[in-house]
Amino acid sequence: MSQLSTYEILIMFYNCLSEFGKDKFKPLVEKYGMLEYMDGELLIDKVSHVEFYDQSAFGMNK
């Protein structure tokens, strides 16, 4: 089970797409599958925003 709240994971998702997280933090999120427990229903655009990430970011929850 995730140690981060639903909204903390959502903030992490969008932070990694910003200039502040895309170079250093996003690769770590993808490597360790840190978005596995993210609620995709809370995304602004459920289809296109997920495409910015490698599937590995979502762990076993694809």
PDB file of C-alpha atoms in Angstrom:
ATOM      1  CA  MET A   1       0.000   0.000   0.000  1.00  0.00           C
ATOM      2  CA  SER A   2       1.156   3.486  -0.765  1.00  0.00           C
ATOM      3  CA  GLN A   3       2.534   5.782   1.933  1.00  0.00           C
ATOM      4  CA  LEU A   4       1.458   8.872  -0.022  1.00  0.00           C
ATOM      5  CA  SER A   5      -2.104  10.158  -0.140  1.00  0.00           C
ATOM      6  CA  THR A   6      -4.082  10.158  -3.372  1.00  0.00           C
ATOM      7  CA  TYR A   7      -3.539  13.873  -3.812  1.00  0.00           C
ATOM      8  CA  GLU A   8       0.176  13.729  -2.983  1.00  0.00           C
ATOM      9  CA  ILE A   9       0.624  11.181  -5.782  1.00  0.00           C
ATOM     10  CA  LEU A  10      -1.370  13.414  -8.127  1.00  0.00           C
ATOM     11  CA  ILE A  11       0.834  16.417  -7.278  1.00  0.00           C
ATOM     12  CA  MET A  12       3.913  14.258  -7.860  1.00  0.00           C
ATOM     13  CA  PHE A  13       2.499  13.222 -11.267  1.00  0.00           C
ATOM     14  CA  TYR A  14       2.162  16.828 -12.453  1.00  0.00           C
ATOM     15  CA  ASN A  15       5.369  17.996 -10.756  1.00  0.00           C
ATOM     16  CA  CYS A  16       7.320  15.513 -12.871  1.00  0.00           C
ATOM     17  CA  LEU A  17       5.869  17.086 -16.007  1.00  0.00           C
ATOM     18  CA  SER A  18       7.003  20.560 -14.972  1.00  0.00           C
ATOM     19  CA  GLU A  19      10.400  22.130 -15.526  1.00  0.00           C
ATOM     20  CA  PHE A  20      11.169  21.489 -11.841  1.00  0.00           C
ATOM     21  CA  GLY A  21      10.826  17.705 -11.922  1.00  0.00           C
ATOM     22  CA  LYS A  22      11.149  16.458 -15.479  1.00  0.00           C
ATOM     23  CA  ASP A  23      14.921  16.017 -15.604  1.00  0.00           C
ATOM     24  CA  LYS A  24      15.748  14.500 -12.209  1.00  0.00           C
ATOM     25  CA  PHE A  25      12.558  13.358 -10.478  1.00  0.00           C
ATOM     26  CA  LYS A  26      10.518  11.919 -13.388  1.00  0.00           C
ATOM     27  CA  PRO A  27      13.155   9.258 -14.225  1.00  0.00           C
ATOM     28  CA  LEU A  28      13.038   8.083 -10.596  1.00  0.00           C
ATOM     29  CA  VAL A  29       9.232   7.934 -10.608  1.00  0.00           C
ATOM     30  CA  GLU A  30       9.368   5.793 -13.748  1.00  0.00           C
ATOM     31  CA  LYS A  31      12.194   3.575 -12.478  1.00  0.00           C
ATOM     32  CA  TYR A  32      10.493   2.761  -9.173  1.00  0.00           C
ATOM     33  CA  GLY A  33       6.843   2.667 -10.341  1.00  0.00           C
ATOM     34  CA  MET A  34       5.831   5.394  -7.918  1.00  0.00           C
ATOM     35  CA  LEU A  35       2.490   6.077  -9.640  1.00  0.00           C
ATOM     36  CA  GLU A  36       1.198   2.545  -9.131  1.00  0.00           C
ATOM     37  CA  TYR A  37      -1.532   3.626  -6.698  1.00  0.00           C
ATOM     38  CA  MET A  38      -2.519   6.849  -8.463  1.00  0.00           C
ATOM     39  CA  ASP A  39      -6.240   7.342  -9.094  1.00  0.00           C
ATOM     40  CA  GLY A  40      -6.347   8.049 -12.828  1.00  0.00           C
ATOM     41  CA  GLU A  41      -9.852   9.482 -12.518  1.00  0.00           C
ATOM     42  CA  LEU A  42      -8.402  12.603 -10.885  1.00  0.00           C
ATOM     43  CA  LEU A  43      -6.209  13.529 -13.861  1.00  0.00           C
ATOM     44  CA  ILE A  44      -7.175  16.615 -15.834  1.00  0.00           C
ATOM     45  CA  ASP A  45      -6.960  14.630 -19.087  1.00  0.00           C
ATOM     46  CA  LYS A  46      -6.980  10.897 -18.364  1.00  0.00           C
ATOM     47  CA  VAL A  47      -5.834   9.837 -21.823  1.00  0.00           C
ATOM     48  CA  SER A  48      -3.202  12.273 -23.018  1.00  0.00           C
ATOM     49  CA  HIS A  49      -1.456  13.028 -19.722  1.00  0.00           C
ATOM     50  CA  VAL A  50      -0.689   9.364 -19.007  1.00  0.00           C
ATOM     51  CA  GLU A  51       1.126   9.196 -22.355  1.00  0.00           C
ATOM     52  CA  PHE A  52       3.851  11.521 -21.008  1.00  0.00           C
ATOM     53  CA  TYR A  53       5.118   8.645 -18.847  1.00  0.00           C
ATOM     54  CA  ASP A  54       6.709   5.302 -19.552  1.00  0.00           C
ATOM     55  CA  GLN A  55       4.421   2.458 -18.438  1.00  0.00           C
ATOM     56  CA  SER A  56       6.972   1.501 -15.815  1.00  0.00           C
ATOM     57  CA  ALA A  57       5.903   4.569 -13.789  1.00  0.00           C
ATOM     58  CA  PHE A  58       2.614   2.827 -13.043  1.00  0.00           C
ATOM     59  CA  GLY A  59       4.184  -0.365 -11.705  1.00  0.00           C
ATOM     60  CA  MET A  60       1.819  -3.309 -11.844  1.00  0.00           C
ATOM     61  CA  ASN A  61      -1.219  -1.014 -12.226  1.00  0.00           C
ATOM     62  CA  LYS A  62      -1.311  -0.519 -16.001  1.00  0.00           C
TER      63      LYS A  62
END
